[in-house]
Backbone as a chain_set.jsonl record, in Angstrom:
{"seq": "MSTVKLSEGTVTVDLCGGTPLFYRQSEPETGEARLSVLLLHGIRFSSQNWLNIGTLETLAKAGCRAVAVDLPGLGQSKDAVAPAAVGELAPGDFLKQVCEALKLVPAVVVSPSLSGMYSLPFLFQHTPMLKAYVPVAPICTDKFEGQQYASVQTPTLIVYGDQDIQLGELSLSNLRHLPNHTVVVMKGAGHPCYLDDPETWHKALLHFLQTL", "coords": {"N": [[0.861, -1.198, 0.0], [0.705, 2.102, -0.994], [2.133, 4.954, 0.578], [1.328, 8.296, 1.623], [2.284, 11.76, 1.683], [1.145, 14.362, 3.533], [0.691, 17.872, 3.759], [0.651, 21.329, 4.898], [0.564, 24.794, 3.967], [1.557, 28.187, 3.039], [1.33, 30.487, 0.323], [2.596, 33.274, -1.416], [1.404, 35.624, -3.698], [1.761, 38.24, -6.09], [-0.604, 39.429, -7.085], [-2.481, 39.282, -5.11], [-2.177, 41.258, -3.319], [-0.049, 40.791, -1.637], [-0.859, 39.317, 0.546], [-0.768, 36.178, 2.109], [-1.785, 33.064, 0.576], [-3.563, 30.222, 1.625], [-2.758, 26.734, 1.489], [-3.217, 23.186, 0.943], [-1.347, 20.212, 0.642], [-0.577, 17.181, -1.069], [1.514, 14.378, -1.648], [3.332, 11.65, -3.19], [4.927, 9.441, -0.895], [7.363, 8.327, -1.511], [9.564, 8.515, -4.336], [9.3, 10.303, -7.503], [6.723, 12.614, -8.354], [4.234, 11.906, -10.79], [2.435, 13.579, -12.079], [1.342, 17.014, -11.719], [-1.241, 18.396, -9.862], [-3.627, 20.912, -9.578], [-6.012, 21.844, -7.332], [-8.95, 23.566, -7.266], [-11.821, 25.438, -5.956], [-15.364, 25.89, -5.11], [-17.668, 28.607, -4.233], [-18.795, 28.19, -1.694], [-17.053, 26.543, -0.508], [-13.789, 25.011, 0.219], [-10.252, 24.215, 0.382], [-10.406, 22.296, 2.304], [-12.524, 20.585, 1.706], [-11.548, 18.911, -0.32], [-9.705, 17.516, 1.121], [-11.38, 16.254, 2.993], [-13.008, 14.489, 1.456], [-11.155, 12.832, 0.439], [-9.724, 13.296, -1.915], [-7.191, 14.517, -2.135], [-5.525, 12.577, -0.92], [-6.094, 10.365, -2.565], [-5.093, 11.172, -5.067], [-2.352, 11.435, -4.52], [-1.708, 8.797, -3.902], [-1.983, 7.772, -6.401], [0.286, 8.558, -7.571], [0.582, 11.273, -8.015], [1.357, 14.744, -7.439], [-0.554, 16.814, -5.512], [-2.117, 19.924, -5.055], [-4.205, 21.833, -3.124], [-5.723, 24.832, -3.138], [-6.834, 27.541, -1.089], [-8.962, 29.864, -2.296], [-8.698, 33.454, -2.933], [-10.167, 35.449, -0.402], [-11.71, 33.427, 0.633], [-12.191, 30.417, 2.666], [-9.227, 29.643, 4.415], [-7.931, 31.73, 3.336], [-9.08, 34.156, 3.679], [-8.333, 36.835, 4.088], [-7.007, 37.612, 1.847], [-6.911, 39.613, -1.076], [-9.204, 39.521, -3.732], [-8.126, 39.059, -7.047], [-9.637, 39.922, -9.197], [-10.512, 42.498, -9.049], [-8.412, 43.986, -9.893], [-8.079, 44.065, -12.635], [-9.094, 43.111, -15.994], [-7.533, 40.996, -17.041], [-6.381, 39.945, -14.829], [-7.441, 37.647, -13.277], [-6.649, 35.306, -14.74], [-3.881, 35.667, -14.798], [-3.405, 35.539, -12.11], [-3.71, 32.754, -11.457], [-1.573, 31.831, -12.971], [0.575, 32.938, -11.539], [0.229, 31.577, -9.121], [0.665, 28.879, -9.9], [3.313, 29.053, -10.784], [4.642, 29.883, -8.444], [4.231, 27.687, -6.78], [5.478, 25.762, -8.173], [4.122, 24.171, -10.135], [4.002, 23.713, -12.824], [3.922, 21.907, -15.885], [0.413, 22.077, -15.14], [-2.354, 20.061, -14.093], [-5.48, 21.285, -13.955], [-8.116, 21.379, -11.754], [-11.336, 22.482, -11.665], [-14.032, 23.56, -10.086], [-17.237, 25.186, -10.285], [-17.395, 28.416, -8.902], [-14.626, 28.836, -9.263], [-14.18, 28.853, -11.937], [-13.993, 31.467, -12.83], [-11.38, 32.082, -12.562], [-9.958, 29.904, -13.74], [-10.762, 29.649, -16.428], [-9.946, 32.096, -17.844], [-7.208, 31.639, -17.411], [-6.815, 29.27, -18.831], [-7.172, 30.175, -21.492], [-5.331, 32.286, -21.719], [-2.87, 31.326, -20.891], [-2.221, 28.831, -22.029], [-0.031, 26.935, -22.557], [0.825, 26.314, -19.987], [-0.868, 24.511, -18.914], [-1.35, 21.142, -18.347], [-3.6, 19.587, -18.46], [-7.202, 19.976, -18.236], [-9.858, 20.113, -15.942], [-12.887, 20.908, -15.758], [-15.611, 21.437, -13.57], [-18.679, 21.98, -13.814], [-18.218, 24.887, -14.094], [-18.415, 28.475, -13.48], [-18.797, 31.348, -15.674], [-18.387, 30.355, -18.267], [-19.818, 31.302, -20.403], [-18.682, 33.655, -21.136], [-16.875, 33.515, -23.107], [-16.107, 32.98, -26.571], [-17.213, 30.578, -29.066], [-15.196, 30.06, -30.975], [-12.925, 30.682, -29.57], [-12.793, 28.637, -27.674], [-12.508, 26.523, -29.489], [-9.928, 26.806, -30.365], [-8.235, 25.776, -28.486], [-6.227, 23.128, -27.532], [-5.909, 21.657, -25.251], [-6.124, 18.713, -23.288], [-9.232, 17.777, -21.943], [-11.467, 17.092, -19.295], [-14.756, 17.121, -18.87], [-16.962, 17.486, -16.259], [-20.044, 16.923, -14.623], [-22.979, 16.946, -12.492], [-26.003, 15.105, -13.021], [-28.224, 16.199, -11.836], [-27.754, 18.827, -11.724], [-29.128, 21.002, -13.292], [-28.954, 23.576, -14.141], [-26.336, 25.243, -13.994], [-24.633, 23.147, -14.664], [-25.494, 22.122, -17.181], [-25.447, 24.445, -18.726], [-22.709, 25.139, -18.653], [-21.646, 22.907, -19.946], [-22.683, 23.258, -22.534], [-21.106, 25.275, -23.54], [-18.432, 24.482, -23.013], [-18.19, 22.208, -24.557], [-17.231, 22.957, -26.979], [-14.532, 22.82, -26.857], [-12.02, 21.098, -28.482], [-10.655, 18.747, -27.698], [-11.986, 16.936, -25.762], [-13.651, 14.992, -23.168], [-16.687, 13.792, -21.671], [-18.119, 13.382, -18.465], [-20.996, 12.476, -16.936], [-22.387, 12.598, -13.846], [-24.5, 10.47, -12.284], [-27.423, 11.177, -10.427], [-26.213, 13.143, -8.945], [-25.635, 16.452, -7.665], [-24.876, 19.976, -8.005], [-22.276, 20.305, -6.616], [-20.935, 17.782, -7.483], [-18.832, 16.032, -6.954], [-18.722, 15.959, -4.2], [-21.136, 14.736, -3.638], [-20.818, 12.169, -4.631], [-18.105, 10.837, -4.092], [-16.679, 8.493, -4.759], [-17.317, 7.785, -7.46], [-16.45, 10.13, -8.646], [-13.651, 10.1, -8.082], [-12.896, 7.806, -9.478], [-13.472, 8.535, -12.154], [-11.775, 10.748, -12.461], [-9.185, 9.673, -12.011], [-9.048, 7.806, -14.086], [-9.045, 9.522, -16.301], [-6.631, 10.922, -15.82], [-4.799, 8.915, -16.229], [-4.674, 8.769, -18.944], [-3.068, 10.796, -19.767]], "CA": [[0.0, 0.0, 0.0], [1.539, 3.3, -1.077], [1.863, 5.956, 1.61], [1.343, 9.655, 1.087], [2.754, 12.817, 2.567], [0.218, 15.497, 3.552], [1.259, 19.045, 4.423], [-0.055, 22.596, 4.721], [1.483, 25.917, 3.835], [1.018, 29.402, 2.428], [2.085, 30.984, -0.825], [2.297, 34.686, -1.649], [1.457, 36.064, -5.099], [1.638, 39.705, -6.172], [-1.948, 39.885, -7.408], [-3.349, 39.254, -3.918], [-1.752, 42.322, -2.422], [0.984, 40.329, -0.714], [-1.429, 38.49, 1.611], [-0.552, 34.769, 1.742], [-2.87, 32.131, 0.316], [-3.395, 28.935, 2.302], [-2.938, 25.548, 0.646], [-2.919, 21.837, 1.438], [-0.611, 19.486, -0.394], [-0.31, 15.755, -0.895], [2.451, 13.843, -2.633], [3.773, 10.298, -2.84], [5.981, 9.407, 0.131], [8.623, 8.012, -2.181], [9.556, 8.653, -5.789], [8.896, 11.58, -8.072], [5.319, 12.663, -8.767], [4.026, 11.758, -12.237], [1.697, 14.753, -12.534], [1.004, 18.032, -10.72], [-2.672, 18.713, -9.951], [-4.081, 22.05, -8.787], [-7.428, 21.706, -6.987], [-9.631, 24.803, -6.892], [-13.078, 25.133, -5.243], [-16.5, 26.79, -5.296], [-17.796, 29.736, -3.304], [-19.148, 27.749, -0.335], [-16.133, 25.461, -0.152], [-12.375, 25.356, 0.395], [-9.368, 23.056, 0.243], [-10.819, 21.309, 3.306], [-13.412, 19.594, 1.081], [-10.718, 17.918, -1.031], [-9.123, 16.673, 2.173], [-12.443, 15.463, 3.618], [-13.509, 13.394, 0.612], [-10.043, 11.939, 0.108], [-9.134, 13.55, -3.234], [-5.755, 14.752, -1.962], [-4.875, 11.289, -0.668], [-6.277, 9.523, -3.751], [-4.174, 11.616, -6.112], [-0.984, 11.099, -4.125], [-1.559, 7.344, -4.05], [-1.894, 7.504, -7.834], [1.573, 9.047, -8.047], [0.511, 12.694, -8.355], [1.448, 15.793, -6.427], [-1.797, 17.587, -5.566], [-2.159, 21.112, -4.202], [-5.539, 22.431, -3.024], [-5.553, 26.215, -2.676], [-7.992, 28.333, -0.684], [-8.98, 31.032, -3.167], [-8.745, 34.737, -2.221], [-11.418, 35.82, 0.249], [-12.433, 32.229, 1.049], [-11.442, 29.456, 3.481], [-8.183, 30.245, 5.252], [-7.337, 32.855, 2.58], [-10.113, 35.2, 3.763], [-7.779, 38.19, 4.074], [-6.389, 37.903, 0.549], [-7.764, 40.393, -1.967], [-9.468, 38.859, -5.009], [-7.453, 39.813, -8.095], [-10.58, 40.385, -10.227], [-10.645, 43.947, -8.927], [-7.217, 44.633, -10.436], [-8.231, 44.253, -14.067], [-9.73, 42.009, -16.707], [-6.605, 39.886, -17.254], [-5.808, 39.528, -13.553], [-7.756, 36.3, -12.792], [-5.792, 34.32, -15.399], [-2.512, 35.885, -14.338], [-3.369, 35.059, -10.723], [-3.398, 31.317, -11.451], [-0.205, 31.706, -13.485], [1.477, 33.212, -10.421], [0.086, 30.48, -8.156], [1.336, 27.694, -10.448], [4.762, 29.294, -10.794], [5.149, 29.929, -7.063], [4.155, 26.339, -6.209], [6.188, 24.87, -9.097], [3.104, 23.236, -10.62], [3.921, 23.803, -14.29], [2.537, 22.117, -16.304], [-0.536, 21.613, -14.132], [-3.726, 19.636, -14.347], [-6.292, 22.192, -13.135], [-9.47, 20.924, -11.44], [-11.983, 23.763, -11.417], [-15.484, 23.577, -9.908], [-18.097, 26.322, -9.958], [-16.839, 29.773, -8.838], [-13.223, 28.919, -9.679], [-14.132, 29.087, -13.37], [-13.613, 32.853, -13.093], [-9.918, 32.076, -12.639], [-9.381, 28.856, -14.582], [-11.034, 29.854, -17.854], [-8.958, 33.04, -18.376], [-5.904, 30.973, -17.369], [-6.808, 28.32, -19.944], [-7.023, 30.872, -22.767], [-4.166, 33.186, -21.726], [-1.603, 30.638, -20.567], [-2.462, 27.44, -22.418], [1.112, 26.023, -22.405], [1.058, 25.967, -18.58], [-1.825, 23.475, -18.514], [-1.217, 19.773, -18.851], [-4.975, 19.17, -18.721], [-8.208, 20.826, -17.592], [-11.012, 19.346, -15.451], [-13.934, 21.809, -15.284], [-16.765, 20.781, -12.945], [-19.749, 22.991, -13.841], [-17.674, 26.188, -13.698], [-19.081, 29.696, -13.926], [-18.1, 32.202, -16.649], [-18.132, 29.73, -19.57], [-20.504, 32.066, -21.448], [-17.938, 34.884, -21.406], [-15.922, 33.248, -24.182], [-16.733, 32.598, -27.829], [-16.979, 29.223, -29.538], [-13.926, 29.93, -31.669], [-11.864, 30.684, -28.557], [-12.723, 27.256, -27.182], [-12.065, 25.643, -30.564], [-8.495, 26.995, -30.604], [-7.471, 25.202, -27.368], [-6.07, 21.677, -27.69], [-5.659, 21.053, -23.936], [-7.017, 17.607, -22.92], [-10.224, 18.287, -20.994], [-12.508, 16.209, -18.779], [-15.897, 17.917, -18.41], [-17.714, 16.699, -15.281], [-21.145, 17.588, -13.921], [-24.018, 16.059, -11.991], [-27.222, 15.208, -13.846], [-29.221, 16.995, -11.114], [-27.339, 20.227, -11.85], [-29.725, 21.307, -14.599], [-28.694, 24.96, -14.532], [-24.941, 25.529, -14.326], [-24.021, 21.981, -15.291], [-25.828, 22.041, -18.606], [-24.969, 25.673, -19.368], [-21.264, 25.054, -18.849], [-21.398, 21.892, -20.974], [-23.02, 23.787, -23.858], [-19.974, 26.093, -23.982], [-17.177, 23.73, -22.942], [-18.131, 21.151, -25.575], [-16.501, 23.484, -28.148], [-13.125, 22.423, -26.724], [-11.937, 19.947, -29.39], [-10.04, 17.554, -27.116], [-12.678, 16.757, -24.473], [-14.582, 13.908, -22.869], [-17.698, 14.227, -20.704], [-18.637, 12.435, -17.478], [-22.199, 12.949, -16.245], [-22.532, 11.796, -12.629], [-25.919, 10.198, -12.045], [-27.958, 11.443, -9.096], [-25.38, 14.126, -8.242], [-25.997, 17.846, -7.869], [-23.842, 20.906, -8.468], [-20.979, 19.813, -6.144], [-21.117, 16.342, -7.727], [-17.714, 15.313, -6.323], [-19.09, 15.762, -2.787], [-22.281, 13.822, -3.599], [-20.403, 10.809, -4.978], [-16.648, 10.864, -4.219], [-16.141, 7.281, -5.375], [-17.436, 7.94, -8.908], [-15.579, 11.261, -8.987], [-12.245, 9.668, -8.085], [-12.729, 6.836, -10.563], [-13.44, 9.278, -13.419], [-10.586, 11.592, -12.485], [-7.982, 8.827, -12.174], [-9.085, 7.239, -15.443], [-8.613, 10.598, -17.197], [-5.209, 11.22, -15.594], [-4.008, 7.825, -16.795], [-4.576, 8.966, -20.396], [-2.185, 11.933, -20.05]], "C": [[0.893, 1.242, 0.0], [1.136, 4.291, 0.009], [2.015, 7.342, 1.01], [1.804, 10.633, 2.153], [1.798, 13.998, 2.434], [0.865, 16.664, 4.292], [0.377, 20.26, 4.164], [0.975, 23.707, 4.591], [0.774, 27.147, 3.321], [1.923, 29.796, 1.272], [1.65, 32.421, -1.073], [2.428, 34.998, -3.132], [1.142, 37.559, -5.151], [0.202, 40.178, -6.317], [-2.93, 39.798, -6.243], [-2.883, 40.263, -2.878], [-0.746, 41.879, -1.38], [0.469, 39.499, 0.446], [-1.314, 37.008, 1.219], [-1.857, 34.012, 1.494], [-2.56, 30.812, 1.005], [-3.543, 27.791, 1.303], [-2.647, 24.275, 1.434], [-2.282, 21.071, 0.287], [-0.499, 18.013, -0.048], [0.647, 15.31, -1.981], [2.849, 12.433, -2.232], [4.915, 10.37, -1.83], [7.347, 9.154, -0.488], [8.477, 8.191, -3.689], [9.053, 10.003, -6.248], [7.451, 11.512, -8.554], [5.214, 12.633, -10.296], [3.349, 12.989, -12.829], [1.525, 15.734, -11.375], [-0.441, 18.455, -10.931], [-2.992, 19.882, -9.025], [-5.577, 21.938, -8.592], [-7.981, 23.048, -6.523], [-10.971, 24.456, -6.238], [-14.136, 26.182, -5.528], [-16.648, 27.775, -4.149], [-18.107, 29.307, -1.869], [-18.143, 26.745, 0.214], [-14.701, 25.957, 0.008], [-11.539, 24.1, 0.163], [-9.738, 21.938, 1.22], [-11.694, 20.214, 2.69], [-12.627, 18.512, 0.353], [-10.015, 16.992, -0.05], [-10.185, 15.72, 2.717], [-12.889, 14.283, 2.771], [-12.393, 12.496, 0.081], [-9.386, 12.175, -1.245], [-7.633, 13.783, -3.138], [-5.01, 13.431, -1.788], [-4.934, 10.385, -1.903], [-5.283, 9.885, -4.847], [-2.726, 11.258, -5.78], [-0.728, 9.601, -4.259], [-1.447, 6.927, -5.512], [-0.611, 8.075, -8.434], [1.6, 10.51, -8.436], [0.867, 13.565, -7.149], [0.2, 16.65, -6.579], [-1.721, 18.758, -4.593], [-3.564, 21.706, -4.279], [-5.392, 23.803, -2.378], [-6.88, 26.775, -2.187], [-7.957, 29.633, -1.475], [-9.126, 32.335, -2.367], [-10.136, 35.051, -1.673], [-12.208, 34.654, 0.801], [-11.548, 31.315, 1.89], [-10.455, 30.141, 4.401], [-7.401, 31.324, 4.499], [-8.275, 34.056, 2.607], [-9.56, 36.616, 3.623], [-7.155, 38.568, 2.736], [-7.388, 38.613, -0.364], [-7.945, 39.637, -3.286], [-8.89, 39.687, -6.151], [-8.383, 40.346, -9.174], [-10.711, 41.91, -10.217], [-9.497, 44.691, -9.603], [-7.353, 44.915, -11.926], [-8.72, 42.985, -14.734], [-8.825, 40.785, -16.845], [-6.111, 39.269, -15.942], [-6.176, 38.106, -13.112], [-6.897, 35.198, -13.435], [-4.349, 34.438, -14.958], [-2.336, 35.436, -12.891], [-3.02, 33.567, -10.672], [-2.014, 31.043, -12.016], [0.787, 31.9, -12.349], [1.43, 32.099, -9.376], [0.852, 29.248, -8.64], [2.85, 27.855, -10.456], [5.338, 29.246, -9.382], [5.188, 28.541, -6.429], [4.849, 25.292, -7.081], [5.274, 23.748, -9.614], [2.991, 23.216, -12.145], [4.598, 22.602, -14.945], [1.565, 21.462, -15.322], [-1.799, 21.041, -14.76], [-4.594, 20.48, -13.415], [-7.71, 21.651, -13.001], [-10.256, 22.137, -10.943], [-13.503, 23.664, -11.317], [-16.034, 25.002, -9.783], [-17.396, 27.689, -10.028], [-15.435, 29.868, -9.426], [-13.074, 29.05, -11.194], [-13.731, 30.514, -13.723], [-12.102, 33.011, -13.174], [-9.4, 31.116, -13.713], [-9.619, 29.076, -16.066], [-10.118, 30.921, -18.472], [-7.549, 32.427, -18.42], [-5.758, 30.023, -18.555], [-6.529, 29.032, -21.265], [-5.749, 31.724, -22.852], [-2.839, 32.447, -21.591], [-1.702, 29.143, -20.861], [-1.26, 26.513, -22.21], [1.38, 25.587, -20.962], [0.121, 24.872, -18.084], [-1.492, 22.145, -19.173], [-2.594, 19.247, -19.263], [-5.912, 20.038, -17.889], [-9.402, 19.964, -17.206], [-12.045, 20.331, -14.896], [-15.138, 21.03, -14.749], [-17.857, 21.836, -12.786], [-19.246, 24.365, -13.406], [-18.538, 27.352, -14.169], [-18.233, 30.342, -15.035], [-17.838, 31.547, -18.002], [-18.755, 30.539, -20.706], [-19.789, 33.379, -21.788], [-16.956, 34.72, -22.565], [-16.659, 32.7, -25.4], [-16.365, 31.167, -28.231], [-15.632, 29.047, -30.203], [-12.735, 29.994, -30.713], [-11.683, 29.28, -27.989], [-12.099, 26.348, -28.243], [-10.558, 25.713, -30.796], [-7.617, 26.32, -29.545], [-7.433, 23.673, -27.479], [-5.837, 20.943, -26.358], [-6.629, 19.899, -23.669], [-7.945, 18.038, -21.778], [-11.208, 17.194, -20.599], [-13.612, 17.087, -18.202], [-16.76, 17.043, -17.499], [-18.866, 17.539, -14.73], [-22.164, 16.545, -13.471], [-25.296, 16.209, -12.784], [-28.359, 15.936, -13.138], [-28.905, 18.492, -11.162], [-27.824, 20.748, -13.199], [-29.493, 22.753, -15.031], [-27.236, 25.136, -14.962], [-24.266, 24.35, -15.029], [-24.251, 21.941, -16.788], [-25.385, 23.295, -19.371], [-23.47, 25.571, -19.646], [-20.92, 24.028, -19.924], [-21.636, 22.46, -22.375], [-21.898, 24.655, -24.419], [-18.677, 25.285, -24.041], [-17.062, 22.665, -24.029], [-17.459, 21.636, -26.865], [-14.998, 23.235, -28.036], [-12.934, 21.13, -27.515], [-11.462, 18.647, -28.751], [-10.673, 17.254, -25.754], [-13.432, 15.427, -24.402], [-15.512, 14.407, -21.771], [-18.061, 13.08, -19.769], [-19.828, 13.086, -16.782], [-22.426, 12.038, -15.041], [-24.003, 11.671, -12.253], [-26.309, 10.48, -10.589], [-27.199, 12.493, -8.312], [-25.791, 15.543, -8.612], [-24.823, 18.689, -8.325], [-22.455, 20.519, -7.94], [-20.939, 18.286, -6.253], [-20.038, 15.488, -7.072], [-17.987, 15.056, -4.85], [-20.218, 14.745, -2.658], [-21.86, 12.377, -3.816], [-18.882, 10.767, -5.186], [-16.072, 9.649, -4.945], [-16.173, 7.371, -6.907], [-16.524, 9.052, -9.409], [-14.124, 10.808, -9.094], [-11.967, 8.689, -9.223], [-12.599, 7.547, -11.909], [-12.167, 10.1, -13.548], [-9.322, 10.766, -12.724], [-7.919, 8.21, -13.567], [-8.595, 8.281, -16.453], [-7.118, 10.858, -17.053], [-4.309, 10.129, -16.19], [-3.839, 7.963, -18.309], [-3.559, 10.047, -20.749], [-0.733, 11.488, -20.211]], "O": [[1.733, 1.412, 0.884], [-0.045, 4.448, 0.318], [2.729, 7.54, 0.027], [1.723, 10.368, 3.353], [1.656, 14.568, 1.352], [1.508, 16.473, 5.324], [-0.522, 20.226, 3.324], [2.11, 23.577, 5.048], [-0.449, 27.162, 3.181], [3.113, 29.481, 1.249], [0.469, 32.746, -0.952], [3.441, 34.676, -3.753], [0.356, 38.069, -4.353], [-0.179, 41.201, -5.748], [-4.086, 40.199, -6.376], [-3.174, 40.12, -1.691], [-0.604, 42.527, -0.344], [1.261, 39.018, 1.256], [-1.717, 36.627, 0.12], [-2.884, 34.284, 2.116], [-1.423, 30.339, 0.973], [-4.355, 27.867, 0.381], [-1.938, 24.285, 2.441], [-2.632, 21.257, -0.878], [-0.346, 17.643, 1.116], [0.596, 15.809, -3.105], [2.719, 12.057, -1.067], [5.766, 11.257, -1.906], [8.357, 9.7, -0.043], [7.387, 8.033, -4.241], [8.456, 10.754, -5.477], [7.008, 10.496, -9.089], [6.009, 13.258, -10.997], [3.656, 13.393, -13.95], [1.556, 15.345, -10.207], [-0.83, 18.828, -12.038], [-2.672, 19.85, -7.837], [-6.335, 21.936, -9.562], [-7.537, 23.598, -5.516], [-11.233, 23.279, -5.987], [-13.852, 27.228, -6.11], [-15.851, 27.776, -3.21], [-17.719, 29.995, -0.925], [-18.357, 26.163, 1.277], [-14.431, 27.157, -0.057], [-12.067, 23.052, -0.209], [-9.419, 20.772, 0.987], [-11.62, 19.055, 3.098], [-12.991, 17.337, 0.398], [-9.761, 15.826, -0.355], [-9.931, 14.527, 2.884], [-13.123, 13.195, 3.297], [-12.648, 11.527, -0.634], [-8.581, 11.357, -1.691], [-6.879, 13.292, -3.978], [-3.987, 13.197, -2.432], [-3.954, 9.725, -2.247], [-4.701, 9.004, -5.481], [-1.969, 10.83, -6.652], [0.352, 9.189, -4.682], [-0.895, 5.874, -5.83], [-0.437, 8.077, -9.652], [2.529, 10.955, -9.111], [0.694, 13.164, -5.998], [-0.071, 17.159, -7.666], [-1.308, 18.595, -3.444], [-4.051, 22.04, -5.36], [-4.989, 23.919, -1.22], [-7.925, 26.524, -2.786], [-7.018, 30.418, -1.338], [-9.626, 32.314, -1.243], [-11.14, 34.937, -2.375], [-13.273, 34.857, 1.384], [-10.321, 31.41, 1.846], [-10.797, 31.104, 5.087], [-6.35, 31.777, 4.954], [-8.277, 34.874, 1.686], [-10.24, 37.499, 3.099], [-6.811, 39.73, 2.522], [-8.564, 38.253, -0.412], [-6.974, 39.171, -3.884], [-9.135, 40.891, -6.221], [-7.954, 41.154, -9.997], [-10.986, 42.528, -11.246], [-9.598, 45.891, -9.857], [-6.803, 45.897, -12.425], [-8.758, 41.918, -14.12], [-9.305, 39.654, -16.773], [-5.499, 38.201, -15.944], [-5.302, 37.399, -12.609], [-6.47, 34.267, -12.752], [-3.667, 33.431, -14.766], [-1.253, 35.007, -12.493], [-2.129, 33.167, -9.923], [-1.347, 30.106, -11.576], [1.731, 31.124, -12.205], [2.459, 31.722, -8.814], [1.603, 28.644, -7.875], [3.583, 26.908, -10.17], [6.388, 28.647, -9.151], [6.077, 28.249, -5.629], [4.819, 24.099, -6.781], [5.6, 22.564, -9.541], [1.989, 22.751, -12.689], [5.74, 22.293, -14.605], [1.866, 20.417, -14.745], [-2.245, 21.484, -15.818], [-4.447, 20.39, -12.196], [-8.419, 21.483, -13.993], [-9.901, 22.748, -9.935], [-14.193, 23.682, -12.336], [-15.378, 25.894, -9.247], [-16.872, 28.072, -11.074], [-15.091, 30.884, -10.028], [-11.981, 29.325, -11.689], [-13.185, 30.751, -14.8], [-11.601, 33.958, -13.78], [-8.517, 31.466, -14.496], [-8.768, 28.727, -16.884], [-9.555, 30.676, -19.539], [-6.792, 32.673, -19.359], [-4.712, 29.976, -19.202], [-5.737, 28.547, -22.073], [-5.162, 31.866, -23.925], [-1.814, 32.888, -22.112], [-1.317, 28.306, -20.045], [-1.444, 25.395, -21.728], [2.082, 24.602, -20.735], [0.285, 24.362, -16.975], [-1.371, 22.046, -20.394], [-2.736, 18.558, -20.274], [-5.488, 20.737, -16.968], [-9.905, 19.185, -18.015], [-12.078, 20.567, -13.688], [-15.62, 20.093, -15.384], [-17.947, 22.499, -11.753], [-19.777, 24.95, -12.462], [-19.296, 27.229, -15.132], [-17.102, 29.929, -15.29], [-17.128, 32.128, -18.822], [-18.284, 30.477, -21.842], [-20.255, 34.131, -22.644], [-16.284, 35.676, -22.955], [-17.693, 32.045, -25.277], [-15.349, 30.624, -27.798], [-14.982, 28.016, -30.03], [-11.672, 29.439, -30.994], [-10.561, 28.797, -27.841], [-11.26, 25.504, -27.928], [-9.974, 24.788, -31.359], [-6.395, 26.292, -29.684], [-8.473, 23.015, -27.514], [-5.595, 19.736, -26.353], [-7.84, 20.079, -23.807], [-7.494, 18.593, -20.776], [-11.719, 16.464, -21.449], [-13.426, 17.723, -17.165], [-17.233, 15.986, -17.915], [-18.691, 18.715, -14.409], [-22.211, 15.428, -13.986], [-25.649, 17.319, -13.183], [-29.363, 16.262, -13.771], [-29.692, 19.317, -10.699], [-27.037, 20.914, -14.131], [-29.802, 23.116, -16.165], [-26.938, 25.174, -16.156], [-23.417, 24.55, -15.898], [-23.317, 21.749, -17.567], [-24.993, 23.206, -20.534], [-23.016, 25.882, -20.748], [-20.011, 24.248, -20.724], [-20.873, 22.174, -23.298], [-21.749, 24.764, -25.636], [-17.916, 25.392, -25.002], [-15.954, 22.262, -24.385], [-17.15, 20.832, -27.744], [-14.268, 23.416, -29.01], [-13.626, 20.148, -27.243], [-11.824, 17.563, -29.208], [-10.002, 17.306, -24.723], [-13.793, 14.831, -25.417], [-15.173, 15.33, -21.032], [-18.283, 11.953, -20.21], [-19.687, 14.116, -16.123], [-22.635, 10.836, -15.205], [-24.661, 12.663, -11.943], [-25.618, 10.076, -9.654], [-27.495, 12.722, -7.14], [-26.239, 15.801, -9.73], [-23.89, 18.188, -8.952], [-21.524, 20.409, -8.738], [-20.914, 17.585, -5.242], [-20.296, 14.35, -6.679], [-17.536, 14.049, -4.303], [-20.263, 13.981, -1.694], [-22.464, 11.46, -3.259], [-18.417, 10.672, -6.321], [-15.083, 9.77, -5.667], [-15.18, 7.073, -7.571], [-15.902, 8.931, -10.464], [-13.448, 11.1, -10.08], [-10.912, 8.748, -9.854], [-11.729, 7.21, -12.712], [-11.553, 10.144, -14.614], [-8.487, 11.131, -13.551], [-6.842, 8.108, -14.155], [-7.82, 7.959, -17.354], [-6.415, 11.0, -18.053], [-3.184, 10.407, -16.604], [-2.952, 7.337, -18.892], [-3.218, 10.201, -21.921], [0.144, 12.317, -20.453]]}, "num_chains": 1, "name": "protein.A"}
């Protein structure tokens, strides 16, 4: 049975006004990590959720280094200023700074709900920094045009719960323009589908990561 190393820390990026962001990290106890995964979260959640449902541990056991960040103004990063106020390009540059500071390049970015405001600009502005993209019913998908999506070749796993008939289906209608994508619809799951059914979530995520 492989063992994992769990830790906590803070990282400082310029676009948050110098206030540290909290993160949790998991990595294999021995050997070099095969992939780097950045776990984001929705507005009512934090990195704690990825710890609670075992995603951090699951990824490390699969040979990945996983970092779950508390986004600005949320979780244990409550005092950090959200970079959206700085300018239109700031949200994408924010994730660029996070990935560089944590040495997560190229990263697999897992992005539920609210975190779409960061991950989608990052996807379009800094495509080479992404190994893969896992959007889980993210917001802001309607802010980009079909041809913008069509120009991105990043491997993408689109995940949503079949009970999430609003944001889940809206995000799918836009994200399906990404040419290199697969879709997993989680039966009986709502908007935070990974919380409703962690076992199915982990199975789908690991299967996708094995294709990279």
